[in-house]
CSV table of C-alpha atoms in Angstrom, one decimal:
chain,number,residue,atom,x,y,z
A,1,MET,CA,-13.5,-36.4,20.1
A,2,GLY,CA,-16.1,-39.0,21.0
A,3,PRO,CA,-15.4,-42.4,22.6
A,4,ILE,CA,-15.7,-44.3,19.3
A,5,GLN,CA,-13.1,-42.1,17.6
A,6,ARG,CA,-10.8,-42.4,20.7
A,7,PHE,CA,-11.0,-46.2,20.4
A,8,ALA,CA,-10.6,-46.3,16.6
A,9,LEU,CA,-7.4,-44.3,16.8
A,10,GLY,CA,-5.6,-47.3,18.2
A,11,ALA,CA,-7.0,-49.9,15.8
A,12,THR,CA,-3.7,-50.2,13.8
A,13,ALA,CA,-1.9,-51.4,17.0
A,14,ALA,CA,-3.6,-54.7,16.4
A,15,LEU,CA,-2.8,-54.7,12.7
A,16,ALA,CA,0.8,-53.9,13.4
A,17,GLY,CA,1.1,-57.1,15.3
A,18,LEU,CA,-1.4,-59.3,13.5
A,19,ILE,CA,0.8,-61.0,11.0
A,20,VAL,CA,4.6,-61.6,10.9
A,21,PRO,CA,5.5,-63.7,7.8
A,22,GLY,CA,12.3,-64.1,9.5
A,23,CYS,CA,18.3,-60.3,10.0
A,24,SER,CA,21.8,-60.9,11.1
A,25,GLY,CA,24.0,-61.9,14.0
A,26,ALA,CA,26.0,-64.9,14.8
A,27,GLU,CA,25.3,-65.7,18.4
A,28,GLU,CA,24.9,-69.3,19.5
A,29,THR,CA,22.6,-70.9,22.0
A,30,GLU,CA,23.3,-73.9,24.1
A,31,ALA,CA,21.6,-75.9,21.4
A,32,GLY,CA,24.1,-74.7,18.9
A,33,LEU,CA,21.7,-72.8,16.5
A,34,SER,CA,22.6,-69.3,15.4
A,35,VAL,CA,20.0,-66.6,14.9
A,36,GLU,CA,20.3,-67.1,11.1
A,37,GLN,CA,19.6,-70.8,11.5
A,38,VAL,CA,16.5,-70.2,13.7
A,39,ILE,CA,15.2,-67.6,11.3
A,40,ALA,CA,15.9,-69.8,8.2
A,41,ARG,CA,13.9,-72.7,9.8
A,42,HIS,CA,11.0,-70.3,10.6
A,43,ILE,CA,11.0,-68.9,7.1
A,44,ASP,CA,11.0,-72.4,5.5
A,45,ALA,CA,8.2,-73.6,7.8
A,46,ILE,CA,5.9,-70.7,6.8
A,47,GLY,CA,6.4,-71.1,3.1
A,48,GLY,CA,9.9,-69.9,2.1
A,49,GLY,CA,11.5,-66.5,1.4
A,50,ASP,CA,10.5,-66.6,-2.3
A,51,ALA,CA,6.8,-66.8,-1.4
A,52,ILE,CA,7.1,-63.9,1.1
A,53,ASP,CA,9.1,-61.8,-1.2
A,54,ALA,CA,6.5,-62.3,-4.0
A,55,ILE,CA,3.8,-60.5,-2.0
A,56,ARG,CA,3.7,-56.9,-3.3
A,57,ASN,CA,0.6,-55.7,-1.5
A,58,ILE,CA,-1.8,-57.1,1.1
A,59,HIS,CA,-5.4,-56.5,2.1
A,60,ILE,CA,-6.6,-57.6,5.6
A,61,GLN,CA,-10.1,-57.3,7.2
A,62,PRO,CA,-10.0,-58.1,10.9
A,63,GLU,CA,-12.5,-58.0,13.7
A,64,ILE,CA,-10.9,-56.3,16.7
A,65,VAL,CA,-12.4,-56.7,20.2
A,66,GLU,CA,-11.5,-54.7,23.3
A,67,PRO,CA,-13.4,-54.6,26.6
A,68,GLU,CA,-15.5,-51.6,25.6
A,69,PHE,CA,-15.8,-51.9,21.8
A,70,THR,CA,-15.9,-54.3,18.8
A,71,LEU,CA,-14.9,-52.9,15.4
A,72,VAL,CA,-14.0,-54.1,11.9
A,73,GLY,CA,-11.0,-52.9,10.1
A,74,ASP,CA,-10.0,-52.7,6.5
A,75,TYR,CA,-6.2,-52.6,6.0
A,76,ARG,CA,-4.2,-52.2,2.8
A,77,ALA,CA,-0.4,-51.8,2.4
A,78,THR,CA,2.2,-52.0,-0.3
A,79,ARG,CA,6.0,-52.8,-0.3
A,80,GLU,CA,6.6,-49.3,-1.5
A,81,GLY,CA,5.6,-47.9,1.9
A,82,ARG,CA,2.0,-46.8,1.3
A,83,MET,CA,-0.9,-47.9,3.5
A,84,ARG,CA,-4.4,-47.1,4.7
A,85,VAL,CA,-6.6,-48.5,7.4
A,86,ASP,CA,-10.3,-47.7,7.7
A,87,VAL,CA,-12.2,-48.5,10.9
A,88,PHE,CA,-16.0,-49.4,11.0
A,89,ILE,CA,-18.4,-49.8,13.8
A,90,ALA,CA,-21.9,-51.1,12.9
A,91,GLY,CA,-21.1,-50.4,9.2
A,92,GLU,CA,-20.2,-46.8,9.8
A,93,ARG,CA,-16.7,-45.5,9.0
A,94,VAL,CA,-15.5,-43.8,12.1
A,95,PHE,CA,-11.8,-43.4,11.6
A,96,SER,CA,-9.2,-43.7,8.8
A,97,GLU,CA,-5.4,-43.2,8.7
A,98,GLY,CA,-2.6,-43.9,6.3
A,99,ILE,CA,0.6,-43.0,4.6
A,100,ASP,CA,0.5,-41.7,1.0
A,101,GLY,CA,2.8,-39.6,-1.2
A,102,ASP,CA,2.1,-36.5,1.0
A,103,GLY,CA,2.9,-38.2,4.3
A,104,GLY,CA,0.9,-39.6,7.2
A,105,TRP,CA,-2.7,-38.6,7.7
A,106,GLN,CA,-5.8,-39.2,9.8
A,107,GLN,CA,-9.5,-38.6,9.4
A,108,ASN,CA,-12.1,-38.8,12.2
A,109,GLY,CA,-14.9,-40.3,10.1
A,110,GLU,CA,-16.7,-39.7,6.8
A,111,GLY,CA,-16.4,-36.1,5.6
A,112,ALA,CA,-14.1,-34.9,8.4
A,113,ASP,CA,-11.0,-32.9,7.7
A,114,PHE,CA,-7.6,-34.6,7.2
A,115,THR,CA,-5.0,-34.0,9.8
A,116,ASP,CA,-1.3,-35.1,10.1
A,117,THR,CA,-0.5,-38.2,12.1
A,118,SER,CA,1.7,-37.8,15.2
A,119,PRO,CA,5.2,-39.1,15.1
A,120,LEU,CA,4.2,-42.0,17.4
A,121,ALA,CA,1.3,-43.0,15.1
A,122,ARG,CA,3.3,-42.6,11.9
A,123,ALA,CA,6.0,-45.0,13.4
A,124,ALA,CA,3.3,-47.5,14.3
A,125,LEU,CA,1.9,-47.4,10.7
A,126,GLU,CA,5.4,-47.9,9.3
A,127,ARG,CA,6.0,-50.9,11.6
A,128,GLY,CA,2.7,-52.4,10.4
A,129,ILE,CA,4.0,-52.4,6.8
A,130,ASP,CA,7.2,-54.1,8.0
A,131,PHE,CA,5.4,-56.7,10.0
A,132,ASN,CA,2.6,-57.4,7.5
A,133,LEU,CA,4.5,-57.5,4.3
A,134,PHE,CA,8.1,-58.5,5.1
A,135,GLY,CA,9.6,-61.5,6.8
A,136,LEU,CA,12.2,-61.6,9.5
A,137,HIS,CA,14.7,-62.5,6.7
A,138,ASP,CA,14.0,-59.1,5.1
A,139,LEU,CA,14.4,-56.8,8.1
A,140,ALA,CA,18.2,-56.4,8.1
A,141,ALA,CA,18.1,-55.0,4.6
A,142,ARG,CA,15.5,-52.5,5.8
A,143,GLY,CA,17.8,-51.2,8.5
A,144,HIS,CA,16.5,-53.3,11.4
A,145,ARG,CA,18.4,-55.8,13.5
A,146,ALA,CA,17.7,-59.3,14.9
A,147,SER,CA,19.6,-61.3,17.5
A,148,LEU,CA,19.1,-64.5,19.4
A,149,PHE,CA,18.0,-63.8,23.0
A,150,GLY,CA,18.3,-67.4,24.2
A,151,ARG,CA,15.5,-69.9,25.2
A,152,GLU,CA,12.5,-69.5,27.4
A,153,GLU,CA,10.1,-72.2,28.5
A,154,ILE,CA,6.4,-71.2,28.5
A,155,ASP,CA,3.5,-73.7,29.0
A,156,GLY,CA,5.9,-76.6,28.3
A,157,VAL,CA,7.4,-75.2,25.1
A,158,ASP,CA,11.1,-74.3,25.1
A,159,TYR,CA,10.9,-71.3,22.7
A,160,TYR,CA,13.7,-69.7,20.8
A,161,VAL,CA,13.5,-66.0,21.6
A,162,ILE,CA,14.4,-63.6,18.8
A,163,HIS,CA,15.0,-59.9,19.7
A,164,VAL,CA,14.1,-57.5,16.9
A,165,ALA,CA,15.3,-53.9,17.2
A,166,MET,CA,13.6,-51.6,14.6
A,167,ALA,CA,15.6,-48.7,13.2
A,168,GLU,CA,13.4,-46.2,14.9
A,169,GLY,CA,14.0,-47.7,18.3
A,170,PHE,CA,11.0,-50.0,18.8
A,171,GLU,CA,11.8,-53.5,20.2
A,172,ARG,CA,9.9,-56.8,20.1
A,173,PHE,CA,10.7,-60.3,21.2
A,174,TYR,CA,9.5,-63.2,19.0
A,175,TYR,CA,8.9,-66.6,20.5
A,176,ILE,CA,9.5,-69.4,18.0
A,177,ASN,CA,8.3,-72.9,18.7
A,178,PRO,CA,11.1,-75.4,17.8
A,179,GLY,CA,8.6,-78.1,17.1
A,180,THR,CA,6.8,-76.1,14.4
A,181,TRP,CA,9.1,-73.1,13.8
A,182,MET,CA,6.1,-70.9,14.0
A,183,ILE,CA,6.1,-67.6,15.9
A,184,GLU,CA,3.5,-68.3,18.5
A,185,ARG,CA,4.0,-65.3,20.8
A,186,HIS,CA,5.6,-61.9,20.8
A,187,ARG,CA,6.3,-59.4,23.6
A,188,GLU,CA,6.9,-55.7,23.7
A,189,ILE,CA,6.5,-52.6,25.7
A,190,SER,CA,4.2,-50.2,23.9
A,191,ALA,CA,1.1,-48.0,24.1
A,192,LEU,CA,-2.1,-49.7,23.0
A,193,HIS,CA,-3.5,-46.4,21.7
A,194,PRO,CA,-0.5,-44.0,21.3
A,195,ASP,CA,-2.5,-41.0,20.1
A,196,ILE,CA,-4.8,-41.3,23.1
A,197,ASP,CA,-2.6,-42.4,25.9
A,198,SER,CA,1.2,-42.6,25.4
A,199,GLU,CA,1.8,-44.7,28.5
A,200,GLU,CA,3.8,-47.8,27.5
A,201,ARG,CA,3.0,-51.1,29.2
A,202,PRO,CA,4.5,-54.6,28.8
A,203,ALA,CA,2.2,-56.8,26.7
A,204,GLU,CA,2.3,-60.3,25.2
A,205,THR,CA,0.4,-61.2,22.0
A,206,ILE,CA,-0.5,-64.9,21.5
A,207,GLU,CA,-0.8,-65.9,17.8
A,208,SER,CA,-2.9,-68.9,16.6
A,209,ASN,CA,-5.1,-70.4,13.9
A,210,PHE,CA,-2.3,-70.5,11.2
A,211,GLN,CA,-3.6,-70.6,7.7
A,212,GLU,CA,-2.0,-70.3,4.3
A,213,PHE,CA,-2.6,-67.2,2.2
A,214,CYS,CA,-0.6,-66.5,-1.0
A,215,GLY,CA,1.7,-69.4,-0.2
A,216,VAL,CA,2.6,-68.2,3.3
A,217,LEU,CA,1.3,-69.5,6.7
A,218,ARG,CA,0.0,-66.7,8.8
A,219,PRO,CA,-1.8,-66.5,12.2
A,220,THR,CA,-5.4,-65.3,11.8
A,221,GLU,CA,-6.2,-64.8,15.5
A,222,THR,CA,-4.4,-63.0,18.2
A,223,ARG,CA,-4.9,-62.3,21.9
A,224,LYS,CA,-3.1,-59.4,23.6
A,225,ILE,CA,-2.4,-59.7,27.4
A,226,ASP,CA,-1.3,-57.0,29.8
A,227,ARG,CA,1.7,-58.7,31.4
A,228,GLU,CA,1.4,-56.8,34.6
A,229,THR,CA,-2.2,-57.5,35.3
A,230,GLY,CA,-2.8,-60.7,33.3
A,231,ASP,CA,-5.9,-59.1,31.7
A,232,GLU,CA,-6.8,-59.5,28.1
A,233,ILE,CA,-6.8,-56.1,26.5
A,234,GLN,CA,-7.4,-56.9,22.9
A,235,ARG,CA,-8.1,-59.7,20.5
A,236,SER,CA,-8.4,-59.9,16.8
A,237,ARG,CA,-9.6,-62.3,14.1
A,238,ALA,CA,-8.7,-61.8,10.4
A,239,PHE,CA,-11.7,-63.0,8.4
A,240,LEU,CA,-10.2,-61.9,5.0
A,241,ILE,CA,-6.6,-61.9,3.8
A,242,GLU,CA,-5.7,-61.4,0.2
A,243,CYS,CA,-2.6,-60.2,-1.6
A,244,ASN,CA,-1.2,-59.0,-4.9
A,245,LEU,CA,-4.3,-57.2,-5.9
A,246,ASP,CA,-4.5,-54.9,-8.9
A,247,PRO,CA,-3.0,-51.6,-7.5
A,248,ASP,CA,-5.9,-49.7,-9.0
A,249,ASN,CA,-8.3,-51.6,-6.8
A,250,LEU,CA,-6.5,-51.0,-3.5
A,251,HIS,CA,-8.0,-47.5,-3.0
A,252,ILE,CA,-5.1,-46.6,-0.7
A,253,GLY,CA,-4.9,-42.8,-1.0
A,254,ARG,CA,-6.6,-40.4,1.5
A,255,ASN,CA,-9.1,-39.3,-1.1
A,256,GLU,CA,-9.9,-42.8,-2.5
A,257,PRO,CA,-13.5,-44.2,-2.2
A,258,VAL,CA,-13.9,-46.9,0.5
A,259,ALA,CA,-16.6,-49.5,1.1
A,260,ALA,CA,-17.6,-51.1,4.3
A,261,PRO,CA,-15.9,-54.6,4.8
A,262,VAL,CA,-17.7,-57.8,4.4
A,263,ASN,CA,-19.7,-59.1,7.3
A,264,ALA,CA,-17.3,-60.3,10.0
A,265,ASN,CA,-19.8,-63.0,11.0
């Protein structure tokens, strides 16, 4: 496997954290808000539960930058649990992976054989569907759990911290700004490229440039920081987000035709 393919294998780590459009618990903070109240204010601020629930599928094209590579991704997912992401470098498709009716799959470039995803990669792909299509208010019904972890001040903002525990064991902490009720940061311990290096490290993702798509405010830019070293390890910029496309135009299966994304510049 060449260096481009090794890098491309981890591209969906950025997509799994790119967008989070609000679970249960009744814990109170010193300010008197429960987890339900914090999540409800967040959901109202980004457009409301009805707007989030009306999104049946999503299509995202991001530019993803790491110290050694810059790539463009093409990500599609549906509420029914199907998804596909294609990774391009200089217009060439170098890697694809997804979940279809036959399970999780990977392909190392145009014309290569299809192989099964590893359990770690499959779990990351499934989390991406949760985080990109569902809101925090949906997660409890999907078997996940949220609780209020208290408050934490960062750069002068006294954030509400929401702890989300996914059904398969993954954990993430969301930092909600009480002035805007936006999720501006999230923290987790994870592997950046699980199929290359399974070492899990603490990281923080900073979300910014919120814009409205399909009635929902979403961050279009992220920066991922290694919390032990302080180094930036990844950044992303979504230059196309659209939703509720004709399912026939999603081309989401492993044998579907795929075209290179629009120019990221």
